PDB file of C-alpha atoms and ligand atoms in Angstrom:
ATOM      1  CA  LEU A   1     -17.869  88.534 167.818  1.00 48.00           C
ATOM      2  CA  VAL A   2     -16.953  91.392 165.517  1.00 54.00           C
ATOM      3  CA  PRO A   3     -20.196  92.258 163.806  1.00 91.00           C
ATOM      4  CA  ILE A   4     -19.158  93.934 160.515  1.00 98.00           C
ATOM      5  CA  ASP A   5     -19.550  91.900 157.287  1.00 98.00           C
ATOM      6  CA  LEU A   6     -18.991  94.028 154.182  1.00 98.00           C
ATOM      7  CA  HIS A   7     -19.596  91.664 151.254  1.00 98.00           C
ATOM      8  CA  ILE A   8     -22.996  89.996 151.022  1.00 98.00           C
ATOM      9  CA  HIS A   9     -25.262  88.993 148.118  1.00 98.00           C
ATOM     10  CA  SER A  10     -29.068  88.930 148.005  1.00 98.00           C
ATOM     11  CA  THR A  11     -31.624  87.847 145.417  1.00 98.00           C
ATOM     12  CA  ALA A  12     -30.899  91.197 143.713  1.00 98.00           C
ATOM     13  CA  SER A  13     -28.026  89.162 142.202  1.00 97.00           C
ATOM     14  CA  ASP A  14     -26.976  85.572 142.883  1.00 96.00           C
ATOM     15  CA  GLY A  15     -27.678  85.221 146.602  1.00 96.00           C
ATOM     16  CA  THR A  16     -30.655  83.142 147.753  1.00 96.00           C
ATOM     17  CA  ASP A  17     -31.905  85.313 150.663  1.00 97.00           C
ATOM     18  CA  ASP A  18     -34.060  88.229 149.611  1.00 97.00           C
ATOM     19  CA  PRO A  19     -32.938  91.564 151.094  1.00 98.00           C
ATOM     20  CA  VAL A  20     -35.432  91.392 153.973  1.00 98.00           C
ATOM     21  CA  ALA A  21     -34.523  87.791 154.845  1.00 98.00           C
ATOM     22  CA  LEU A  22     -30.868  88.766 154.625  1.00 98.00           C
ATOM     23  CA  VAL A  23     -31.217  91.557 157.179  1.00 98.00           C
ATOM     24  CA  GLU A  24     -33.154  89.221 159.479  1.00 98.00           C
ATOM     25  CA  HIS A  25     -30.505  86.558 159.054  1.00 97.00           C
ATOM     26  CA  ALA A  26     -27.677  89.015 159.796  1.00 97.00           C
ATOM     27  CA  HIS A  27     -29.501  90.242 162.879  1.00 96.00           C
ATOM     28  CA  ALA A  28     -30.038  86.689 164.135  1.00 96.00           C
ATOM     29  CA  ALA A  29     -26.346  85.946 163.538  1.00 96.00           C
ATOM     30  CA  GLY A  30     -25.272  88.993 165.542  1.00 96.00           C
ATOM     31  CA  ILE A  31     -23.970  90.959 162.561  1.00 97.00           C
ATOM     32  CA  ASP A  32     -25.063  94.558 162.880  1.00 95.00           C
ATOM     33  CA  THR A  33     -23.204  96.246 160.035  1.00 98.00           C
ATOM     34  CA  ILE A  34     -23.737  94.700 156.612  1.00 98.00           C
ATOM     35  CA  GLY A  35     -22.397  95.615 153.209  1.00 98.00           C
ATOM     36  CA  LEU A  36     -24.947  94.708 150.548  1.00 98.00           C
ATOM     37  CA  THR A  37     -22.856  94.119 147.436  1.00 98.00           C
ATOM     38  CA  ASP A  38     -24.918  92.503 144.714  1.00 98.00           C
ATOM     39  CA  HIS A  39     -23.215  91.966 141.371  1.00 98.00           C
ATOM     40  CA  ASP A  40     -23.565  95.089 139.215  1.00 97.00           C
ATOM     41  CA  ALA A  41     -26.824  96.062 140.966  1.00 97.00           C
ATOM     42  CA  THR A  42     -28.291  98.246 143.686  1.00 98.00           C
ATOM     43  CA  GLY A  43     -31.826  96.848 143.505  1.00 97.00           C
ATOM     44  CA  GLY A  44     -31.718  95.384 147.031  1.00 98.00           C
ATOM     45  CA  TRP A  45     -30.844  98.588 148.883  1.00 98.00           C
ATOM     46  CA  ALA A  46     -34.341  99.937 149.527  1.00 98.00           C
ATOM     47  CA  ALA A  47     -35.871  96.724 150.865  1.00 98.00           C
ATOM     48  CA  ALA A  48     -32.817  96.004 153.024  1.00 98.00           C
ATOM     49  CA  THR A  49     -32.872  99.514 154.482  1.00 98.00           C
ATOM     50  CA  ALA A  50     -36.551  99.236 155.324  1.00 98.00           C
ATOM     51  CA  ALA A  51     -35.893  95.920 157.106  1.00 98.00           C
ATOM     52  CA  LEU A  52     -33.063  97.191 159.367  1.00 97.00           C
ATOM     53  CA  ARG A  53     -33.523  96.661 163.099  1.00 96.00           C
ATOM     54  CA  PRO A  54     -32.580  99.420 165.546  1.00 95.00           C
ATOM     55  CA  GLY A  55     -28.799  99.552 165.912  1.00 93.00           C
ATOM     56  CA  MET A  56     -28.100  98.002 162.515  1.00 96.00           C
ATOM     57  CA  THR A  57     -26.237  99.801 159.727  1.00 97.00           C
ATOM     58  CA  LEU A  58     -26.445  99.081 156.009  1.00 98.00           C
ATOM     59  CA  VAL A  59     -23.438  99.923 153.871  1.00 98.00           C
ATOM     60  CA  PRO A  60     -25.000 100.190 150.426  1.00 98.00           C
ATOM     61  CA  GLY A  61     -22.710  98.831 147.747  1.00 98.00           C
ATOM     62  CA  ALA A  62     -22.218  96.713 144.660  1.00 98.00           C
ATOM     63  CA  GLU A  63     -19.640  94.253 143.367  1.00 98.00           C
ATOM     64  CA  LEU A  64     -18.627  95.459 139.926  1.00 98.00           C
ATOM     65  CA  SER A  65     -17.522  93.039 137.196  1.00 97.00           C
ATOM     66  CA  CYS A  66     -14.162  94.456 136.121  1.00 98.00           C
ATOM     67  CA  GLU A  67     -11.030  93.457 134.273  1.00 98.00           C
ATOM     68  CA  TYR A  68      -7.372  94.347 134.719  1.00 98.00           C
ATOM     69  CA  GLN A  69      -5.140  94.536 131.678  1.00 98.00           C
ATOM     70  CA  PRO A  70      -1.582  93.465 132.586  1.00 96.00           C
ATOM     71  CA  ALA A  71       1.414  94.608 130.536  1.00 92.00           C
ATOM     72  CA  ASP A  72       1.349  91.307 128.673  1.00 91.00           C
ATOM     73  CA  GLY A  73      -1.269  88.619 128.223  1.00 93.00           C
ATOM     74  CA  PRO A  74      -5.051  88.798 128.135  1.00 94.00           C
ATOM     75  CA  ALA A  75      -7.167  90.897 130.510  1.00 96.00           C
ATOM     76  CA  ILE A  76      -7.810  89.319 133.925  1.00 97.00           C
ATOM     77  CA  PRO A  77     -11.412  89.351 135.228  1.00 96.00           C
ATOM     78  CA  MET A  78     -11.657  90.759 138.758  1.00 98.00           C
ATOM     79  CA  HIS A  79     -14.259  92.129 141.160  1.00 98.00           C
ATOM     80  CA  LEU A  80     -14.329  95.619 142.635  1.00 98.00           C
ATOM     81  CA  LEU A  81     -16.439  96.346 145.707  1.00 99.00           C
ATOM     82  CA  ALA A  82     -17.943  99.827 145.504  1.00 98.00           C
ATOM     83  CA  TYR A  83     -19.527 101.355 148.591  1.00 98.00           C
ATOM     84  CA  LEU A  84     -21.553 104.429 149.452  1.00 98.00           C
ATOM     85  CA  PHE A  85     -21.819 105.844 145.939  1.00 98.00           C
ATOM     86  CA  ASP A  86     -24.785 107.792 144.616  1.00 98.00           C
ATOM     87  CA  PRO A  87     -26.888 105.135 142.818  1.00 97.00           C
ATOM     88  CA  ASP A  88     -28.430 107.785 140.579  1.00 97.00           C
ATOM     89  CA  GLU A  89     -25.164 109.225 139.292  1.00 98.00           C
ATOM     90  CA  PRO A  90     -25.832 108.855 135.535  1.00 98.00           C
ATOM     91  CA  ARG A  91     -22.468 107.588 134.239  1.00 98.00           C
ATOM     92  CA  LEU A  92     -22.077 104.824 136.820  1.00 98.00           C
ATOM     93  CA  ARG A  93     -25.795 103.958 136.584  1.00 98.00           C
ATOM     94  CA  GLU A  94     -25.602 103.600 132.820  1.00 97.00           C
ATOM     95  CA  ARG A  95     -22.554 101.373 133.106  1.00 97.00           C
ATOM     96  CA  MET A  96     -24.116  99.082 135.721  1.00 97.00           C
ATOM     97  CA  ASP A  97     -27.329  98.822 133.706  1.00 96.00           C
ATOM     98  CA  SER A  98     -25.419  97.864 130.584  1.00 95.00           C
ATOM     99  CA  LEU A  99     -23.417  95.239 132.512  1.00 96.00           C
ATOM    100  CA  CYS A 100     -26.729  93.724 133.649  1.00 96.00           C
ATOM    101  CA  SER A 101     -28.237  93.653 130.167  1.00 95.00           C
ATOM    102  CA  ALA A 102     -25.058  92.127 128.745  1.00 96.00           C
ATOM    103  CA  ARG A 103     -25.305  89.443 131.446  1.00 97.00           C
ATOM    104  CA  VAL A 104     -28.828  88.603 130.250  1.00 96.00           C
ATOM    105  CA  GLY A 105     -27.691  88.189 126.636  1.00 97.00           C
ATOM    106  CA  ARG A 106     -24.733  86.120 127.699  1.00 97.00           C
ATOM    107  CA  ALA A 107     -26.790  83.787 129.914  1.00 98.00           C
ATOM    108  CA  GLU A 108     -29.310  83.354 127.086  1.00 98.00           C
ATOM    109  CA  GLN A 109     -26.503  82.361 124.726  1.00 98.00           C
ATOM    110  CA  MET A 110     -25.216  79.796 127.212  1.00 98.00           C
ATOM    111  CA  VAL A 111     -28.707  78.316 127.545  1.00 98.00           C
ATOM    112  CA  ASP A 112     -29.125  78.295 123.739  1.00 98.00           C
ATOM    113  CA  ARG A 113     -25.915  76.281 123.413  1.00 98.00           C
ATOM    114  CA  MET A 114     -27.092  73.810 126.049  1.00 98.00           C
ATOM    115  CA  GLU A 115     -30.536  73.446 124.464  1.00 97.00           C
ATOM    116  CA  ALA A 116     -28.987  72.946 121.030  1.00 97.00           C
ATOM    117  CA  ASP A 117     -26.969  70.120 122.568  1.00 97.00           C
ATOM    118  CA  GLY A 118     -30.115  68.497 124.010  1.00 96.00           C
ATOM    119  CA  LEU A 119     -29.845  69.555 127.677  1.00 97.00           C
ATOM    120  CA  PRO A 120     -33.347  69.900 129.197  1.00 97.00           C
ATOM    121  CA  ILE A 121     -33.083  73.550 130.215  1.00 97.00           C
ATOM    122  CA  THR A 122     -34.831  76.663 128.891  1.00 97.00           C
ATOM    123  CA  TRP A 123     -34.225  80.382 129.182  1.00 97.00           C
ATOM    124  CA  GLY A 124     -37.562  80.622 130.997  1.00 97.00           C
ATOM    125  CA  ASP A 125     -36.236  78.252 133.714  1.00 96.00           C
ATOM    126  CA  VAL A 126     -33.164  80.393 134.278  1.00 97.00           C
ATOM    127  CA  ARG A 127     -35.110  83.632 134.228  1.00 96.00           C
ATOM    128  CA  SER A 128     -37.494  82.349 136.857  1.00 96.00           C
ATOM    129  CA  VAL A 129     -34.598  81.234 139.094  1.00 96.00           C
ATOM    130  CA  ALA A 130     -33.020  84.689 138.753  1.00 97.00           C
ATOM    131  CA  ALA A 131     -36.380  86.296 139.586  1.00 93.00           C
ATOM    132  CA  GLY A 132     -35.464  89.757 138.374  1.00 91.00           C
ATOM    133  CA  GLY A 133     -32.003  89.921 139.958  1.00 94.00           C
ATOM    134  CA  THR A 134     -28.726  90.316 138.056  1.00 96.00           C
ATOM    135  CA  VAL A 135     -28.470  87.081 136.054  1.00 97.00           C
ATOM    136  CA  GLY A 136     -25.375  84.987 136.720  1.00 96.00           C
ATOM    137  CA  ARG A 137     -24.048  81.496 136.251  1.00 98.00           C
ATOM    138  CA  PRO A 138     -25.327  80.417 139.713  1.00 97.00           C
ATOM    139  CA  HIS A 139     -28.877  80.791 138.334  1.00 98.00           C
ATOM    140  CA  ILE A 140     -28.050  78.580 135.354  1.00 98.00           C
ATOM    141  CA  ALA A 141     -26.488  76.155 137.840  1.00 98.00           C
ATOM    142  CA  ARG A 142     -29.685  75.931 139.878  1.00 97.00           C
ATOM    143  CA  ALA A 143     -31.797  75.429 136.747  1.00 98.00           C
ATOM    144  CA  LEU A 144     -29.453  72.582 135.759  1.00 98.00           C
ATOM    145  CA  VAL A 145     -29.849  71.017 139.218  1.00 97.00           C
ATOM    146  CA  SER A 146     -33.668  71.262 138.966  1.00 97.00           C
ATOM    147  CA  ALA A 147     -33.566  69.708 135.510  1.00 97.00           C
ATOM    148  CA  GLY A 148     -31.512  66.803 136.897  1.00 97.00           C
ATOM    149  CA  VAL A 149     -28.549  67.519 134.615  1.00 97.00           C
ATOM    150  CA  VAL A 150     -26.168  67.835 137.591  1.00 98.00           C
ATOM    151  CA  ASP A 151     -26.460  66.988 141.294  1.00 97.00           C
ATOM    152  CA  SER A 152     -25.291  70.283 142.723  1.00 96.00           C
ATOM    153  CA  VAL A 153     -24.352  73.893 141.978  1.00 95.00           C
ATOM    154  CA  ASP A 154     -20.706  72.918 142.523  1.00 95.00           C
ATOM    155  CA  ALA A 155     -21.020  70.139 139.943  1.00 97.00           C
ATOM    156  CA  ALA A 156     -22.459  72.646 137.466  1.00 98.00           C
ATOM    157  CA  PHE A 157     -19.484  74.974 138.054  1.00 97.00           C
ATOM    158  CA  ALA A 158     -17.112  72.040 137.593  1.00 97.00           C
ATOM    159  CA  GLY A 159     -18.910  70.950 134.407  1.00 98.00           C
ATOM    160  CA  PRO A 160     -21.356  72.610 131.997  1.00 98.00           C
ATOM    161  CA  ILE A 161     -20.926  76.216 133.167  1.00 98.00           C
ATOM    162  CA  ASN A 162     -17.193  76.064 133.843  1.00 97.00           C
ATOM    163  CA  SER A 163     -15.251  78.734 131.982  1.00 94.00           C
ATOM    164  CA  ARG A 164     -13.603  75.931 129.982  1.00 95.00           C
ATOM    165  CA  SER A 165     -16.917  74.352 128.961  1.00 98.00           C
ATOM    166  CA  PRO A 166     -18.044  74.677 125.323  1.00 98.00           C
ATOM    167  CA  TYR A 167     -21.310  76.171 126.654  1.00 98.00           C
ATOM    168  CA  TYR A 168     -19.456  78.996 128.408  1.00 98.00           C
ATOM    169  CA  VAL A 169     -19.849  82.509 127.060  1.00 97.00           C
ATOM    170  CA  GLY A 170     -17.811  85.361 128.552  1.00 94.00           C
ATOM    171  CA  LYS A 171     -19.319  88.644 129.696  1.00 93.00           C
ATOM    172  CA  PRO A 172     -18.060  92.183 129.166  1.00 89.00           C
ATOM    173  CA  ASP A 173     -16.315  93.697 132.173  1.00 96.00           C
ATOM    174  CA  ILE A 174     -15.411  97.312 133.010  1.00 97.00           C
ATOM    175  CA  PRO A 175     -11.676  98.145 132.807  1.00 98.00           C
ATOM    176  CA  VAL A 176     -10.875  98.546 136.496  1.00 98.00           C
ATOM    177  CA  PHE A 177      -9.326 102.006 136.277  1.00 98.00           C
ATOM    178  CA  GLU A 178     -12.463 103.251 134.568  1.00 98.00           C
ATOM    179  CA  ALA A 179     -14.577 101.618 137.284  1.00 98.00           C
ATOM    180  CA  ILE A 180     -12.545 103.273 140.055  1.00 98.00           C
ATOM    181  CA  ASP A 181     -13.066 106.662 138.361  1.00 98.00           C
ATOM    182  CA  LEU A 182     -16.793 106.053 137.935  1.00 98.00           C
ATOM    183  CA  VAL A 183     -17.266 105.062 141.581  1.00 98.00           C
ATOM    184  CA  ARG A 184     -15.219 107.983 142.861  1.00 98.00           C
ATOM    185  CA  GLY A 185     -17.110 110.278 140.502  1.00 98.00           C
ATOM    186  CA  ALA A 186     -20.311 109.030 142.110  1.00 98.00           C
ATOM    187  CA  GLY A 187     -18.912 109.829 145.569  1.00 97.00           C
ATOM    188  CA  GLY A 188     -18.094 106.248 146.576  1.00 98.00           C
ATOM    189  CA  VAL A 189     -15.114 104.259 147.845  1.00 98.00           C
ATOM    190  CA  CYS A 190     -13.556 101.130 146.250  1.00 98.00           C
ATOM    191  CA  VAL A 191     -12.156  97.913 147.704  1.00 98.00           C
ATOM    192  CA  PHE A 192     -10.496  95.178 145.614  1.00 98.00           C
ATOM    193  CA  ALA A 193     -12.592  92.036 146.272  1.00 98.00           C
ATOM    194  CA  HIS A 194     -10.841  88.709 147.030  1.00 98.00           C
ATOM    195  CA  PRO A 195      -7.624  89.615 145.117  1.00 98.00           C
ATOM    196  CA  LEU A 196      -6.079  86.157 145.588  1.00 98.00           C
ATOM    197  CA  ARG A 197      -9.051  83.978 144.801  1.00 96.00           C
ATOM    198  CA  ARG A 198      -8.161  80.917 142.719  1.00 91.00           C
ATOM    199  CA  GLY A 199      -7.860  81.510 138.968  1.00 90.00           C
ATOM    200  CA  ARG A 200      -5.759  84.109 137.194  1.00 92.00           C
ATOM    201  CA  GLN A 201      -4.735  86.780 139.678  1.00 96.00           C
ATOM    202  CA  VAL A 202      -3.776  90.430 139.405  1.00 98.00           C
ATOM    203  CA  ASP A 203      -0.099  90.785 140.367  1.00 96.00           C
ATOM    204  CA  ASP A 204       1.205  93.111 143.105  1.00 97.00           C
ATOM    205  CA  HIS A 205       2.092  95.736 140.513  1.00 97.00           C
ATOM    206  CA  GLY A 206      -1.578  95.857 139.530  1.00 98.00           C
ATOM    207  CA  ILE A 207      -2.530  96.587 143.141  1.00 98.00           C
ATOM    208  CA  VAL A 208       0.107  99.355 143.264  1.00 98.00           C
ATOM    209  CA  ARG A 209      -1.420 100.895 140.132  1.00 98.00           C
ATOM    210  CA  MET A 210      -4.961 100.658 141.529  1.00 98.00           C
ATOM    211  CA  ALA A 211      -3.856 102.279 144.794  1.00 98.00           C
ATOM    212  CA  ALA A 212      -2.384 105.158 142.770  1.00 98.00           C
ATOM    213  CA  ALA A 213      -5.721 105.426 140.926  1.00 98.00           C
ATOM    214  CA  GLY A 214      -7.680 105.861 144.154  1.00 98.00           C
ATOM    215  CA  LEU A 215      -8.423 102.345 145.414  1.00 98.00           C
ATOM    216  CA  ARG A 216      -9.087 102.684 149.148  1.00 98.00           C
ATOM    217  CA  GLY A 217      -8.878  99.123 150.422  1.00 98.00           C
ATOM    218  CA  ILE A 218      -8.353  95.444 149.757  1.00 98.00           C
ATOM    219  CA  GLU A 219     -10.381  92.505 151.001  1.00 98.00           C
ATOM    220  CA  VAL A 220      -7.840  90.488 152.981  1.00 98.00           C
ATOM    221  CA  ASP A 221      -9.969  88.169 155.107  1.00 98.00           C
ATOM    222  CA  HIS A 222     -12.139  86.243 152.679  1.00 98.00           C
ATOM    223  CA  PRO A 223     -13.161  82.555 152.745  1.00 97.00           C
ATOM    224  CA  ASP A 224     -11.250  81.920 149.492  1.00 97.00           C
ATOM    225  CA  HIS A 225      -7.942  83.231 150.920  1.00 98.00           C
ATOM    226  CA  ASP A 226      -5.616  80.902 152.812  1.00 97.00           C
ATOM    227  CA  ALA A 227      -3.341  82.131 155.608  1.00 98.00           C
ATOM    228  CA  ALA A 228      -0.432  82.827 153.235  1.00 98.00           C
ATOM    229  CA  ALA A 229      -2.642  84.926 150.937  1.00 98.00           C
ATOM    230  CA  ARG A 230      -3.895  86.981 153.903  1.00 98.00           C
ATOM    231  CA  ILE A 231      -0.372  87.610 155.170  1.00 98.00           C
ATOM    232  CA  HIS A 232       0.775  88.649 151.692  1.00 98.00           C
ATOM    233  CA  LEU A 233      -2.172  91.018 151.143  1.00 98.00           C
ATOM    234  CA  ALA A 234      -1.900  92.566 154.608  1.00 98.00           C
ATOM    235  CA  ALA A 235       1.751  93.372 153.882  1.00 98.00           C
ATOM    236  CA  ILE A 236       0.894  95.009 150.538  1.00 98.00           C
ATOM    237  CA  ALA A 237      -1.879  97.009 152.200  1.00 98.00           C
ATOM    238  CA  GLY A 238       0.585  98.181 154.847  1.00 98.00           C
ATOM    239  CA  ASP A 239       3.087  99.271 152.208  1.00 98.00           C
ATOM    240  CA  LEU A 240       0.495 101.143 150.161  1.00 98.00           C
ATOM    241  CA  GLY A 241      -1.561 102.630 152.993  1.00 98.00           C
ATOM    242  CA  LEU A 242      -4.656 100.675 151.960  1.00 98.00           C
ATOM    243  CA  ILE A 243      -7.389  99.721 154.418  1.00 98.00           C
ATOM    244  CA  THR A 244      -7.910  95.989 154.936  1.00 98.00           C
ATOM    245  CA  THR A 245     -11.402  94.516 155.097  1.00 98.00           C
ATOM    246  CA  GLY A 246     -12.840  91.110 155.894  1.00 98.00           C
ATOM    247  CA  SER A 247     -16.134  89.677 154.690  1.00 98.00           C
ATOM    248  CA  SER A 248     -17.966  86.435 154.103  1.00 98.00           C
ATOM    249  CA  ASP A 249     -19.131  86.915 150.477  1.00 98.00           C
ATOM    250  CA  TYR A 250     -22.299  85.203 151.698  1.00 98.00           C
ATOM    251  CA  HIS A 251     -24.541  83.928 148.849  1.00 97.00           C
ATOM    252  CA  GLY A 252     -27.193  82.036 150.874  1.00 96.00           C
ATOM    253  CA  THR A 253     -27.481  78.415 149.821  1.00 91.00           C
ATOM    254  CA  ASN A 254     -25.668  79.035 146.504  1.00 87.00           C
ATOM    255  CA  LYS A 255     -22.411  78.713 148.451  1.00 89.00           C
ATOM    256  CA  ARG A 256     -21.469  77.006 151.688  1.00 89.00           C
ATOM    257  CA  THR A 257     -20.048  80.067 153.464  1.00 95.00           C
ATOM    258  CA  ARG A 258     -22.016  81.355 156.474  1.00 96.00           C
ATOM    259  CA  ILE A 259     -22.737  85.046 157.019  1.00 97.00           C
ATOM    260  CA  GLY A 260     -20.055  86.637 159.209  1.00 96.00           C
ATOM    261  CA  ALA A 261     -17.509  83.924 158.326  1.00 96.00           C
ATOM    262  CA  CYS A 262     -14.954  86.733 157.977  1.00 97.00           C
ATOM    263  CA  THR A 263     -15.416  90.244 159.386  1.00 97.00           C
ATOM    264  CA  THR A 264     -13.928  93.732 159.266  1.00 98.00           C
ATOM    265  CA  ASP A 265     -12.137  95.428 162.159  1.00 97.00           C
ATOM    266  CA  PRO A 266     -14.196  98.387 163.487  1.00 96.00           C
ATOM    267  CA  ASP A 267     -11.279 100.843 163.153  1.00 97.00           C
ATOM    268  CA  ALA A 268     -10.678  99.758 159.543  1.00 97.00           C
ATOM    269  CA  PHE A 269     -14.384 100.192 158.867  1.00 97.00           C
ATOM    270  CA  ALA A 270     -14.387 103.685 160.372  1.00 97.00           C
ATOM    271  CA  ALA A 271     -11.410 104.670 158.198  1.00 97.00           C
ATOM    272  CA  LEU A 272     -12.976 103.182 155.062  1.00 98.00           C
ATOM    273  CA  VAL A 273     -16.270 105.025 155.340  1.00 97.00           C
ATOM    274  CA  ASP A 274     -14.884 108.209 156.876  1.00 95.00           C
ATOM    275  CA  PRO A 275     -15.167 110.363 153.703  1.00 90.00           C
ATOM    276  CA  VAL A 276     -18.772 109.292 153.093  1.00 93.00           C
ATOM    277  CA  ARG A 277     -20.268 108.544 156.520  1.00 91.00           C
ATOM    278  CA  GLY A 278     -23.396 110.485 155.580  1.00 92.00           C
ATOM    279  CA  ARG A 279     -24.398 107.809 153.104  1.00 95.00           C
ATOM    280  CA  LEU A 280     -24.540 104.980 155.666  1.00 96.00           C
ATOM    281  CA  LEU A 281     -28.123 103.803 156.049  1.00 95.00           C
ATOM    282  CA  VAL A 282     -29.478 103.225 159.543  1.00 94.00           C
ATOM    283  CA  ALA A 283     -32.791 102.037 160.979  1.00 88.00           C
TER     284      ALA A 283
HETATM  285  P1  LIG B   1     -20.833  84.981 136.553  1.00 71.67           P
HETATM  286  O1  LIG B   1     -20.508  86.298 137.194  1.00 71.67           O
HETATM  287  O2  LIG B   1     -22.197  84.926 136.016  1.00 71.67           O
HETATM  288  O3  LIG B   1     -19.777  84.519 135.590  1.00 71.67           O
HETATM  289  O4  LIG B   1     -20.830  83.895 137.720  1.00 71.67           O
HETATM  290  C1  LIG B   1     -19.806  83.896 138.675  1.00 71.67           C
HETATM  291  C2  LIG B   1     -20.424  83.845 140.060  1.00 71.67           C
HETATM  292  O5  LIG B   1     -20.603  82.500 140.410  1.00 71.67           O
HETATM  293  C3  LIG B   1     -19.547  84.468 141.125  1.00 71.67           C
HETATM  294  O6  LIG B   1     -20.210  85.578 141.640  1.00 71.67           O
HETATM  295  C4  LIG B   1     -19.460  83.470 142.220  1.00 71.67           C
HETATM  296  O7  LIG B   1     -20.019  84.003 143.383  1.00 71.67           O
HETATM  297  C5  LIG B   1     -20.315  82.322 141.783  1.00 71.67           C
HETATM  298  N1  LIG B   1     -19.629  81.028 141.912  1.00 71.67           N
HETATM  299  C6  LIG B   1     -18.438  80.667 141.412  1.00 71.67           C
HETATM  300  N2  LIG B   1     -18.170  79.370 141.705  1.00 71.67           N
HETATM  301  C7  LIG B   1     -19.236  78.911 142.401  1.00 71.67           C
HETATM  302  C8  LIG B   1     -19.586  77.651 142.986  1.00 71.67           C
HETATM  303  N3  LIG B   1     -18.785  76.574 142.900  1.00 71.67           N
HETATM  304  N4  LIG B   1     -20.765  77.559 143.614  1.00 71.67           N
HETATM  305  C9  LIG B   1     -21.586  78.622 143.691  1.00 71.67           C
HETATM  306  N5  LIG B   1     -21.324  79.824 143.159  1.00 71.67           N
HETATM  307  C10 LIG B   1     -20.163  79.972 142.521  1.00 71.67           C
HETATM  308 FE1  LIG B   2     -21.678  85.820 143.120  1.00 71.67          FE
HETATM  309 FE1  LIG B   3     -16.682  88.253 143.740  1.00 71.67          FE
HETATM  310 ZN1  LIG B   4     -19.254  88.487 145.889  1.00 71.67          ZN
END
């Protein structure tokens, strides 16, 4: 068992375990180093830190909603894992807060479209599912399941909240090079999350450009990557001198993946956090 899982969501975004339950769950599963990476939010850090058991380490982080603009074609949405930054640094804080408020407006618009079409769902339902965390489509999905519109979260993602659905509304993302600058300016380190997840993907040239801009690692071992994707990404990381990480992207019962499903090598972890070890949170 290699007990380092660097990409985990709590109820501060679209996970279903609250930060305390998450730490307990990690501990029970034998994971002692956990990266808490809620979407565009740091609201789970304090409660998770307070819940740490002796010997456990919290790597405070966030998963930033970004986009990469290729030379031709529309911008590609992507996720950037940011770790060990100062959560009070004003420029990054302002940007994360505005991403969260834009997500609220966007989710409300999606619900308005559904209501206008006669679906039995209200903004109040979605807000109570989200319970104060960063609002995302998984919360709309659960409200649709409760309302009996679909049988499962997966069915919601395949249907009414799919990016091709007429109810879908996009959300603003941060241009990734700006995000890398913001995170570095706040003293943190960046890892490209699940670069080869299904959907439109950033090409290798994009990864080269991000490495030149200060990206420190790429998430190679991820439940959404098959063996070929992992081999490809490990080779790119080797060429560019990037650190490779592995993580579950655990979301509680919103997804099927178990905590610790993929993990990070201890030497890779040490190299990743080396410049900012002082910001690791321990019991
Ligand atoms: P949003 O950021 O609001 O557009 O919602 C995207 C989020 O939905 C991502 O963070 C994923 O973790 C999550 N997601 C995508 N597909 C599924 C699925 N089939 N089941 C559960 N969660 C999903
Ligand atoms: Fe998510
Ligand atoms: Fe992600
Ligand atoms: Zn994630």
